[in-house]
GROMACS .gro file of C-alpha atoms in nm:
model
  483
    1UNK     CA    1   9.356  10.774   5.765
    2UNK     CA    2   9.394  10.778   6.133
    3UNK     CA    3   9.647  10.624   6.376
    4UNK     CA    4   9.547  10.513   6.737
    5UNK     CA    5   9.787  10.365   6.979
    6UNK     CA    6   9.723  10.200   7.306
    7UNK     CA    7   9.919   9.982   7.544
    8UNK     CA    8   9.901   9.655   7.349
    9UNK     CA    9   9.857   9.721   6.987
   10UNK     CA   10   9.859   9.974   6.702
   11UNK     CA   11   9.526  10.008   6.524
   12UNK     CA   12   9.535  10.177   6.186
   13UNK     CA   13   9.234  10.272   5.982
   14UNK     CA   14   9.285  10.363   5.640
   15UNK     CA   15   9.024  10.505   5.411
   16UNK     CA   16   9.164  10.522   5.044
   17UNK     CA   17   8.823  10.616   4.881
   18UNK     CA   18   8.902  10.881   4.628
   19UNK     CA   19   9.257  10.990   4.718
   20UNK     CA   20   9.489  11.018   4.432
   21UNK     CA   21   9.738  10.722   4.343
   22UNK     CA   22  10.048  10.913   4.457
   23UNK     CA   23   9.895  10.927   4.834
   24UNK     CA   24   9.803  10.561   4.803
   25UNK     CA   25  10.160  10.479   4.740
   26UNK     CA   26  10.262  10.678   5.055
   27UNK     CA   27  10.003  10.514   5.262
   28UNK     CA   28  10.122  10.166   5.148
   29UNK     CA   29  10.476  10.272   5.218
   30UNK     CA   30  10.379  10.372   5.573
   31UNK     CA   31  10.199  10.048   5.641
   32UNK     CA   32  10.502   9.855   5.523
   33UNK     CA   33  10.733  10.054   5.766
   34UNK     CA   34  10.496  10.003   6.060
   35UNK     CA   35  10.495   9.634   5.989
   36UNK     CA   36  10.883   9.638   6.038
   37UNK     CA   37  10.868   9.849   6.356
   38UNK     CA   38  10.785   9.672   6.694
   39UNK     CA   39  10.644   9.951   6.888
   40UNK     CA   40  10.698   9.954   7.267
   41UNK     CA   41  10.395   9.924   7.495
   42UNK     CA   42  10.273  10.264   7.582
   43UNK     CA   43  10.339  10.327   7.965
   44UNK     CA   44  10.446   9.978   8.034
   45UNK     CA   45  10.653   9.887   8.332
   46UNK     CA   46  11.017   9.961   8.289
   47UNK     CA   47  11.326  10.056   8.478
   48UNK     CA   48  11.279  10.329   8.689
   49UNK     CA   49  10.882  10.305   8.711
   50UNK     CA   50  10.885  10.231   9.084
   51UNK     CA   51  11.110  10.525   9.144
   52UNK     CA   52  10.910  10.758   8.951
   53UNK     CA   53  10.579  10.655   9.115
   54UNK     CA   54  10.721  10.712   9.466
   55UNK     CA   55  10.882  11.045   9.352
   56UNK     CA   56  10.545  11.163   9.194
   57UNK     CA   57  10.345  11.049   9.511
   58UNK     CA   58  10.595  11.268   9.725
   59UNK     CA   59  10.570  11.556   9.505
   60UNK     CA   60  10.194  11.538   9.536
   61UNK     CA   61  10.142  11.490   9.903
   62UNK     CA   62  10.471  11.540  10.094
   63UNK     CA   63  10.499  11.853  10.321
   64UNK     CA   64  10.795  11.999  10.501
   65UNK     CA   65  10.691  12.268  10.741
   66UNK     CA   66  10.860  12.408  11.055
   67UNK     CA   67  11.066  12.111  11.098
   68UNK     CA   68  10.780  11.862  11.067
   69UNK     CA   69  10.751  11.614  10.772
   70UNK     CA   70  10.425  11.442  10.679
   71UNK     CA   71  10.187  11.362  10.413
   72UNK     CA   72   9.898  11.603  10.357
   73UNK     CA   73   9.529  11.492  10.357
   74UNK     CA   74   9.459  11.572   9.997
   75UNK     CA   75   9.587  11.780   9.695
   76UNK     CA   76   9.332  12.051   9.808
   77UNK     CA   77   9.383  11.997  10.180
   78UNK     CA   78   9.727  12.073  10.340
   79UNK     CA   79   9.643  11.930  10.686
   80UNK     CA   80   9.859  11.650  10.816
   81UNK     CA   81   9.690  11.311  10.710
   82UNK     CA   82   9.529  11.179  11.027
   83UNK     CA   83   9.613  10.902  11.273
   84UNK     CA   84   9.565  10.564  11.103
   85UNK     CA   85   9.544  10.722  10.753
   86UNK     CA   86   9.893  10.890  10.822
   87UNK     CA   87  10.013  10.545  10.920
   88UNK     CA   88   9.896  10.406  10.591
   89UNK     CA   89  10.087  10.658  10.382
   90UNK     CA   90  10.407  10.594  10.576
   91UNK     CA   91  10.371  10.233  10.528
   92UNK     CA   92  10.388  10.320  10.150
   93UNK     CA   93  10.723  10.507  10.201
   94UNK     CA   94  10.854  10.205  10.380
   95UNK     CA   95  10.768   9.982  10.086
   96UNK     CA   96  10.997  10.210   9.866
   97UNK     CA   97  11.281  10.176  10.118
   98UNK     CA   98  11.219   9.805  10.140
   99UNK     CA   99  11.282   9.784   9.756
  100UNK     CA  100  11.595  10.025   9.728
  101UNK     CA  101  11.771  10.049  10.069
  102UNK     CA  102  11.811  10.411   9.984
  103UNK     CA  103  11.954  10.613  10.277
  104UNK     CA  104  11.763  10.917  10.172
  105UNK     CA  105  11.435  10.720  10.200
  106UNK     CA  106  11.555  10.570  10.548
  107UNK     CA  107  11.591  10.938  10.658
  108UNK     CA  108  11.256  11.034  10.532
  109UNK     CA  109  11.090  10.752  10.722
  110UNK     CA  110  11.260  10.843  11.035
  111UNK     CA  111  11.128  11.212  10.975
  112UNK     CA  112  10.779  11.091  10.890
  113UNK     CA  113  10.742  10.880  11.210
  114UNK     CA  114  10.899  11.138  11.432
  115UNK     CA  115  10.651  11.402  11.312
  116UNK     CA  116  10.349  11.119  11.344
  117UNK     CA  117  10.459  11.058  11.708
  118UNK     CA  118  10.461  11.424  11.782
  119UNK     CA  119  10.117  11.463  11.647
  120UNK     CA  120   9.976  11.135  11.798
  121UNK     CA  121  10.176  11.086  12.137
  122UNK     CA  122  10.086  10.774  12.310
  123UNK     CA  123   9.940  10.817  12.647
  124UNK     CA  124  10.115  10.732  12.969
  125UNK     CA  125  10.168  10.361  13.008
  126UNK     CA  126  10.002  10.123  13.020
  127UNK     CA  127   9.740  10.249  12.774
  128UNK     CA  128   9.891  10.429  12.480
  129UNK     CA  129   9.625  10.587  12.240
  130UNK     CA  130   9.349  10.488  12.486
  131UNK     CA  131   9.138  10.746  12.312
  132UNK     CA  132   9.090  10.531  11.993
  133UNK     CA  133   8.879  10.221  12.056
  134UNK     CA  134   8.951  10.070  11.724
  135UNK     CA  135   9.200   9.794  11.760
  136UNK     CA  136   9.292   9.771  11.383
  137UNK     CA  137   9.384  10.148  11.410
  138UNK     CA  138   9.635  10.050  11.672
  139UNK     CA  139   9.743   9.775  11.431
  140UNK     CA  140   9.840  10.030  11.168
  141UNK     CA  141   9.992  10.262  11.423
  142UNK     CA  142  10.233   9.998  11.552
  143UNK     CA  143  10.286   9.840  11.210
  144UNK     CA  144  10.427  10.160  11.080
  145UNK     CA  145  10.633  10.202  11.388
  146UNK     CA  146  10.774   9.863  11.419
  147UNK     CA  147  10.863   9.860  11.053
  148UNK     CA  148  11.020  10.195  11.111
  149UNK     CA  149  11.221  10.055  11.383
  150UNK     CA  150  11.360   9.778  11.168
  151UNK     CA  151  11.449  10.022  10.899
  152UNK     CA  152  11.609  10.294  11.104
  153UNK     CA  153  11.706  10.124  11.428
  154UNK     CA  154  11.546  10.427  11.620
  155UNK     CA  155  11.457  10.308  11.959
  156UNK     CA  156  11.193  10.577  11.979
  157UNK     CA  157  10.985  10.368  11.748
  158UNK     CA  158  11.025  10.028  11.926
  159UNK     CA  159  10.882  10.124  12.258
  160UNK     CA  160  10.550  10.271  12.125
  161UNK     CA  161  10.520   9.975  11.896
  162UNK     CA  162  10.544   9.729  12.166
  163UNK     CA  163  10.336   9.917  12.416
  164UNK     CA  164  10.074   9.977  12.155
  165UNK     CA  165  10.053   9.616  12.043
  166UNK     CA  166  10.042   9.502  12.432
  167UNK     CA  167   9.757   9.747  12.507
  168UNK     CA  168   9.541   9.631  12.196
  169UNK     CA  169   9.612   9.272  12.275
  170UNK     CA  170   9.518   9.326  12.654
  171UNK     CA  171   9.203   9.505  12.591
  172UNK     CA  172   9.094   9.319  12.275
  173UNK     CA  173   9.159   8.952  12.313
  174UNK     CA  174   8.836   8.813  12.445
  175UNK     CA  175   8.746   8.457  12.503
  176UNK     CA  176   8.393   8.511  12.616
  177UNK     CA  177   8.255   8.522  12.259
  178UNK     CA  178   8.390   8.308  11.966
  179UNK     CA  179   8.656   8.139  12.169
  180UNK     CA  180   8.898   8.425  12.135
  181UNK     CA  181   8.998   8.684  11.883
  182UNK     CA  182   9.069   9.062  11.894
  183UNK     CA  183   8.754   9.307  11.878
  184UNK     CA  184   8.752   9.530  11.578
  185UNK     CA  185   8.617   9.805  11.810
  186UNK     CA  186   8.618   9.720  12.162
  187UNK     CA  187   8.270   9.666  12.310
  188UNK     CA  188   8.289   9.952  12.569
  189UNK     CA  189   8.368  10.183  12.280
  190UNK     CA  190   8.099  10.038  12.046
  191UNK     CA  191   7.842  10.093  12.323
  192UNK     CA  192   7.909  10.458  12.317
  193UNK     CA  193   7.785  10.510  11.947
  194UNK     CA  194   7.437  10.668  11.888
  195UNK     CA  195   7.276  10.426  11.859
  196UNK     CA  196   7.499  10.165  12.027
  197UNK     CA  197   7.670   9.911  11.801
  198UNK     CA  198   7.731   9.549  11.837
  199UNK     CA  199   8.109   9.473  11.866
  200UNK     CA  200   8.261   9.229  11.619
  201UNK     CA  201   8.579   9.048  11.572
  202UNK     CA  202   8.737   9.116  11.235
  203UNK     CA  203   9.014   9.003  11.012
  204UNK     CA  204   9.179   9.363  11.001
  205UNK     CA  205   9.225   9.384  11.381
  206UNK     CA  206   9.350   9.038  11.409
  207UNK     CA  207   9.569   9.020  11.112
  208UNK     CA  208   9.723   9.367  11.143
  209UNK     CA  209   9.818   9.302  11.502
  210UNK     CA  210   9.938   8.956  11.437
  211UNK     CA  211  10.177   9.102  11.180
  212UNK     CA  212  10.295   9.349  11.444
  213UNK     CA  213  10.353   9.071  11.679
  214UNK     CA  214  10.578   8.894  11.424
  215UNK     CA  215  10.791   9.192  11.345
  216UNK     CA  216  10.838   9.255  11.713
  217UNK     CA  217  10.957   8.906  11.751
  218UNK     CA  218  11.193   8.952  11.474
  219UNK     CA  219  11.331   9.274  11.628
  220UNK     CA  220  11.346   9.158  11.987
  221UNK     CA  221  11.348   8.770  11.961
  222UNK     CA  222  11.110   8.781  12.254
  223UNK     CA  223  10.916   8.457  12.214
  224UNK     CA  224  10.605   8.588  12.401
  225UNK     CA  225  10.530   8.791  12.074
  226UNK     CA  226  10.563   8.500  11.854
  227UNK     CA  227  10.326   8.293  12.077
  228UNK     CA  228  10.075   8.564  12.067
  229UNK     CA  229  10.121   8.586  11.683
  230UNK     CA  230  10.049   8.212  11.654
  231UNK     CA  231   9.770   8.228  11.895
  232UNK     CA  232   9.585   8.500  11.698
  233UNK     CA  233   9.659   8.313  11.379
  234UNK     CA  234   9.504   7.990  11.498
  235UNK     CA  235   9.182   8.176  11.592
  236UNK     CA  236   9.183   8.363  11.252
  237UNK     CA  237   9.232   8.013  11.063
  238UNK     CA  238   8.968   7.854  11.264
  239UNK     CA  239   8.694   8.143  11.249
  240UNK     CA  240   8.768   8.363  10.947
  241UNK     CA  241   8.969   8.161  10.668
  242UNK     CA  242   8.777   7.939  10.431
  243UNK     CA  243   9.028   7.663  10.386
  244UNK     CA  244   8.855   7.525  10.076
  245UNK     CA  245   8.881   7.855   9.878
  246UNK     CA  246   9.134   8.076  10.057
  247UNK     CA  247   8.886   8.346  10.117
  248UNK     CA  248   8.926   8.558  10.425
  249UNK     CA  249   8.606   8.652  10.559
  250UNK     CA  250   8.544   9.015  10.709
  251UNK     CA  251   8.454   8.900  11.060
  252UNK     CA  252   8.224   8.716  11.312
  253UNK     CA  253   7.948   8.840  11.535
  254UNK     CA  254   7.898   8.744  11.902
  255UNK     CA  255   7.645   8.500  11.811
  256UNK     CA  256   7.882   8.312  11.572
  257UNK     CA  257   7.745   8.433  11.247
  258UNK     CA  258   8.008   8.522  11.005
  259UNK     CA  259   8.028   8.834  10.788
  260UNK     CA  260   8.142   8.661  10.457
  261UNK     CA  261   8.204   8.988  10.282
  262UNK     CA  262   8.560   9.008  10.106
  263UNK     CA  263   8.797   9.298  10.077
  264UNK     CA  264   9.128   9.288   9.900
  265UNK     CA  265   9.301   9.454  10.198
  266UNK     CA  266   9.177   9.172  10.426
  267UNK     CA  267   9.309   8.913  10.181
  268UNK     CA  268   9.648   9.096  10.162
  269UNK     CA  269   9.697   9.151  10.525
  270UNK     CA  270   9.640   8.781  10.585
  271UNK     CA  271   9.889   8.677  10.315
  272UNK     CA  272  10.150   8.901  10.475
  273UNK     CA  273  10.082   8.763  10.810
  274UNK     CA  274  10.087   8.379  10.713
  275UNK     CA  275  10.409   8.450  10.516
  276UNK     CA  276  10.589   8.614  10.811
  277UNK     CA  277  10.489   8.318  11.026
  278UNK     CA  278  10.621   8.075  10.762
  279UNK     CA  279  10.962   8.262  10.743
  280UNK     CA  280  10.978   8.264  11.112
  281UNK     CA  281  10.886   7.906  11.194
  282UNK     CA  282  10.939   7.706  10.873
  283UNK     CA  283  10.578   7.559  10.924
  284UNK     CA  284  10.436   7.460  10.584
  285UNK     CA  285  10.068   7.526  10.671
  286UNK     CA  286  10.144   7.906  10.687
  287UNK     CA  287  10.282   7.879  10.322
  288UNK     CA  288   9.994   7.687  10.203
  289UNK     CA  289   9.742   7.917  10.358
  290UNK     CA  290   9.927   8.234  10.201
  291UNK     CA  291   9.926   8.080   9.861
  292UNK     CA  292   9.553   7.974   9.866
  293UNK     CA  293   9.476   8.329   9.995
  294UNK     CA  294   9.670   8.495   9.727
  295UNK     CA  295   9.515   8.294   9.448
  296UNK     CA  296   9.161   8.364   9.577
  297UNK     CA  297   9.241   8.728   9.564
  298UNK     CA  298   9.392   8.719   9.213
  299UNK     CA  299   9.105   8.498   9.083
  300UNK     CA  300   8.803   8.626   9.261
  301UNK     CA  301   8.862   8.989   9.373
  302UNK     CA  302   8.988   9.131   9.033
  303UNK     CA  303   8.836   9.235   8.715
  304UNK     CA  304   9.008   9.037   8.435
  305UNK     CA  305   9.293   9.008   8.679
  306UNK     CA  306   9.320   9.366   8.743
  307UNK     CA  307   9.255   9.518   9.104
  308UNK     CA  308   9.019   9.810   9.081
  309UNK     CA  309   8.786   9.993   9.315
  310UNK     CA  310   8.649  10.333   9.272
  311UNK     CA  311   8.422  10.331   9.567
  312UNK     CA  312   8.437  10.699   9.720
  313UNK     CA  313   8.423  10.580  10.096
  314UNK     CA  314   8.747  10.378  10.053
  315UNK     CA  315   9.086  10.492  10.163
  316UNK     CA  316   9.344  10.233  10.047
  317UNK     CA  317   9.238   9.918   9.873
  318UNK     CA  318   9.529   9.698   9.751
  319UNK     CA  319   9.835   9.819   9.941
  320UNK     CA  320   9.824   9.537  10.173
  321UNK     CA  321   9.776   9.290   9.899
  322UNK     CA  322  10.077   9.447   9.725
  323UNK     CA  323  10.280   9.369  10.041
  324UNK     CA  324  10.138   9.025  10.101
  325UNK     CA  325  10.175   8.905   9.745
  326UNK     CA  326  10.505   9.093   9.704
  327UNK     CA  327  10.678   8.932  10.017
  328UNK     CA  328  10.527   8.603   9.935
  329UNK     CA  329  10.640   8.579   9.593
  330UNK     CA  330  10.981   8.744   9.661
  331UNK     CA  331  11.066   8.524   9.971
  332UNK     CA  332  10.962   8.191   9.812
  333UNK     CA  333  11.093   8.248   9.460
  334UNK     CA  334  10.759   8.234   9.282
  335UNK     CA  335  10.813   8.484   9.016
  336UNK     CA  336  10.762   8.231   8.727
  337UNK     CA  337  10.404   8.173   8.866
  338UNK     CA  338  10.306   8.528   8.942
  339UNK     CA  339  10.528   8.775   8.776
  340UNK     CA  340  10.322   8.832   8.447
  341UNK     CA  341  10.017   8.879   8.654
  342UNK     CA  342  10.181   9.136   8.872
  343UNK     CA  343  10.326   9.323   8.571
  344UNK     CA  344   9.977   9.330   8.405
  345UNK     CA  345   9.844   9.517   8.718
  346UNK     CA  346  10.163   9.756   8.710
  347UNK     CA  347  10.097   9.833   8.350
  348UNK     CA  348   9.720   9.936   8.422
  349UNK     CA  349   9.851  10.144   8.702
  350UNK     CA  350  10.099  10.330   8.478
  351UNK     CA  351   9.858  10.349   8.178
  352UNK     CA  352   9.589  10.523   8.418
  353UNK     CA  353   9.798  10.779   8.594
  354UNK     CA  354   9.718  11.138   8.595
  355UNK     CA  355   9.919  11.272   8.308
  356UNK     CA  356  10.011  11.592   8.516
  357UNK     CA  357  10.096  11.437   8.857
  358UNK     CA  358  10.195  11.072   8.781
  359UNK     CA  359   9.962  10.937   9.063
  360UNK     CA  360   9.706  10.652   9.024
  361UNK     CA  361   9.386  10.603   9.233
  362UNK     CA  362   9.244  10.274   9.347
  363UNK     CA  363   9.064  10.190   9.038
  364UNK     CA  364   9.364  10.079   8.830
  365UNK     CA  365   9.169   9.999   8.523
  366UNK     CA  366   9.016  10.356   8.493
  367UNK     CA  367   9.170  10.690   8.420
  368UNK     CA  368   9.260  10.861   8.746
  369UNK     CA  369   9.022  11.171   8.772
  370UNK     CA  370   9.142  11.524   8.815
  371UNK     CA  371   8.979  11.549   9.154
  372UNK     CA  372   9.191  11.732   9.399
  373UNK     CA  373   8.973  11.628   9.686
  374UNK     CA  374   9.063  11.263   9.672
  375UNK     CA  375   9.269  11.169   9.979
  376UNK     CA  376   9.631  11.091   9.959
  377UNK     CA  377   9.539  10.741  10.082
  378UNK     CA  378   9.359  10.653   9.768
  379UNK     CA  379   9.697  10.670   9.564
  380UNK     CA  380   9.908  10.462   9.818
  381UNK     CA  381   9.792  10.126   9.675
  382UNK     CA  382   9.925  10.196   9.320
  383UNK     CA  383  10.262  10.334   9.445
  384UNK     CA  384  10.287  10.023   9.680
  385UNK     CA  385  10.237   9.776   9.395
  386UNK     CA  386  10.501   9.917   9.191
  387UNK     CA  387  10.754   9.873   9.480
  388UNK     CA  388  10.688   9.504   9.467
  389UNK     CA  389  10.687   9.456   9.100
  390UNK     CA  390  11.021   9.451   8.948
  391UNK     CA  391  11.082   9.573   8.591
  392UNK     CA  392  11.241   9.247   8.495
  393UNK     CA  393  11.206   8.895   8.642
  394UNK     CA  394  11.421   8.882   8.936
  395UNK     CA  395  11.720   8.654   8.967
  396UNK     CA  396  11.675   8.309   9.141
  397UNK     CA  397  11.933   8.441   9.394
  398UNK     CA  398  11.653   8.607   9.575
  399UNK     CA  399  11.435   8.436   9.858
  400UNK     CA  400  11.522   8.187  10.120
  401UNK     CA  401  11.825   7.960  10.077
  402UNK     CA  402  12.076   7.751  10.241
  403UNK     CA  403  12.438   7.859  10.153
  404UNK     CA  404  12.668   7.574  10.119
  405UNK     CA  405  13.042   7.583  10.056
  406UNK     CA  406  13.111   7.369   9.756
  407UNK     CA  407  13.445   7.240   9.889
  408UNK     CA  408  13.343   7.129  10.236
  409UNK     CA  409  12.978   7.058  10.162
  410UNK     CA  410  12.889   7.252  10.475
  411UNK     CA  411  12.655   7.529  10.540
  412UNK     CA  412  12.685   7.878  10.676
  413UNK     CA  413  12.516   7.864  11.013
  414UNK     CA  414  12.434   8.124  11.280
  415UNK     CA  415  12.508   7.857  11.566
  416UNK     CA  416  12.206   7.951  11.759
  417UNK     CA  417  12.363   8.308  11.832
  418UNK     CA  418  12.147   8.600  11.850
  419UNK     CA  419  12.357   8.885  11.966
  420UNK     CA  420  12.524   9.148  11.755
  421UNK     CA  421  12.896   9.057  11.691
  422UNK     CA  422  12.834   8.682  11.696
  423UNK     CA  423  13.030   8.478  11.446
  424UNK     CA  424  12.880   8.271  11.185
  425UNK     CA  425  13.024   7.907  11.142
  426UNK     CA  426  13.014   7.621  10.900
  427UNK     CA  427  12.794   7.326  11.011
  428UNK     CA  428  12.661   7.007  10.840
  429UNK     CA  429  12.359   7.080  10.622
  430UNK     CA  430  12.031   7.029  10.807
  431UNK     CA  431  11.804   7.310  10.684
  432UNK     CA  432  11.743   7.433  11.037
  433UNK     CA  433  11.651   7.797  11.079
  434UNK     CA  434  12.004   7.867  11.174
  435UNK     CA  435  12.110   7.758  10.806
  436UNK     CA  436  11.821   7.957  10.639
  437UNK     CA  437  11.901   8.299  10.496
  438UNK     CA  438  11.667   8.541  10.327
  439UNK     CA  439  11.829   8.715  10.024
  440UNK     CA  440  11.692   9.048   9.924
  441UNK     CA  441  11.828   9.288   9.652
  442UNK     CA  442  11.902   9.662   9.683
  443UNK     CA  443  11.849   9.914   9.404
  444UNK     CA  444  12.229   9.901   9.329
  445UNK     CA  445  12.204   9.529   9.260
  446UNK     CA  446  12.390   9.430   9.590
  447UNK     CA  447  12.230   9.173   9.818
  448UNK     CA  448  12.129   9.176  10.188
  449UNK     CA  449  12.142   8.828  10.361
  450UNK     CA  450  11.940   8.786  10.677
  451UNK     CA  451  11.946   8.485  10.896
  452UNK     CA  452  11.582   8.338  10.978
  453UNK     CA  453  11.676   8.212  11.348
  454UNK     CA  454  11.836   8.538  11.468
  455UNK     CA  455  11.688   8.796  11.224
  456UNK     CA  456  12.032   8.941  11.201
  457UNK     CA  457  12.209   9.028  10.882
  458UNK     CA  458  12.548   8.879  10.749
  459UNK     CA  459  12.788   9.153  10.823
  460UNK     CA  460  13.155   9.237  10.747
  461UNK     CA  461  13.266   9.411  11.074
  462UNK     CA  462  13.443   9.738  11.009
  463UNK     CA  463  13.383   9.709  10.635
  464UNK     CA  464  13.720   9.531  10.659
  465UNK     CA  465  13.853   9.394  10.314
  466UNK     CA  466  14.131   9.196  10.483
  467UNK     CA  467  14.164   8.826  10.420
  468UNK     CA  468  14.067   8.599  10.711
  469UNK     CA  469  13.818   8.852  10.870
  470UNK     CA  470  13.532   8.642  11.023
  471UNK     CA  471  13.180   8.746  10.922
  472UNK     CA  472  12.935   8.827  11.202
  473UNK     CA  473  12.568   8.874  11.270
  474UNK     CA  474  12.442   9.230  11.316
  475UNK     CA  475  12.122   9.425  11.330
  476UNK     CA  476  12.011   9.462  10.963
  477UNK     CA  477  12.055   9.815  10.851
  478UNK     CA  478  12.159   9.755  10.487
  479UNK     CA  479  12.470   9.971  10.515
  480UNK     CA  480  12.764   9.908  10.288
  481UNK     CA  481  12.914   9.626  10.529
  482UNK     CA  482  12.597   9.424  10.485
  483UNK     CA  483  12.560   9.449  10.102
   0.00000   0.00000   0.00000
């Protein structure tokens, strides 16, 4: 007889044939025992799975050398992962911090971005990274930097994030063709190719930079960035989004012809962008667009519900979808609708890891090959998905809420204040952004509470435990006095 276990069942093939009766009794007893045992699913998502995936990614690719900290190009290539590809790896580390609030991961992100800027310094203003004609590259540069600023409060990341976005928008936004939109590769750069290429406007350049504009607005409350975010979104909605299906088309040519190809990363970047605008403005259209785009990705860009792509030319594939879906489901309390599907993808990721290194490539439904030349980017998507898929169904406490005092019936309100140290007040319930708070959980089960009007966190000044201390707004840092 033989026994075979997989992730969902126990298959037992028994050939009794001519074996003696004594052995037959043993076999039947074994069958009886197995019927009484509920075997756990092999490599199923469980507590610690996301931590392990991040640790294994770091063990495989993180390099510390001469004061520099970076992710290397591949297992067999110790060079620092490049410009935009290095940014994509750092975004994965930021996903891990977002889940845990771990101070050590915050330090790591500070080190990674400091090394990245040292290796890829922006040019003198007003044209940072002018050597790169691809506006989506500047999108990934600045996205890693602005998220890094929000995590670390290091001003060294805020300035290049702003100047990089400003430059990409200034050179890339064009109204001569297609009524607006940002070029993927700016025309003057595309013309230098041999042979010259036609410039197009694509989802990745517009949606990545749109996300950056949203995050700069959250960080600075400079409404000009919110206005640009809404301007870019309106163009994407008109020109690249199929409102009937939720499909995000790849791009549009100068003559107005659309490239209707699909990609999981296009879908995911759009979802995250739409969700950011929904949380910032409360405008329901953004929520509806994000939901339809998520469901198109789930239903049309998977194989039996599982994301998988083994194309050699790809770097990442589903990391942006992990962020988009993860944020949308978390912020809007949609776990009942999407959790089991997210776990199914996580289980395939874990099932198909390399047994020696614990890392999973882009093809989640296939065993990860032992190929040392695969770039580190190919393993980011799986690691990111785990950061947004909790081991158990999250509490209903998470997401966006109004917090109401049961005795007074009044809501905690930021009173329109936006400066650090401003005191919160009680106010009659009106569901305005002043009264909307985003609750996210740390690895230690504590909660952070961030106001959606000021994008400041609810904070106990000086970590005081005295009665009567008034709570204030402060830049979100997830330190003890904000948990």
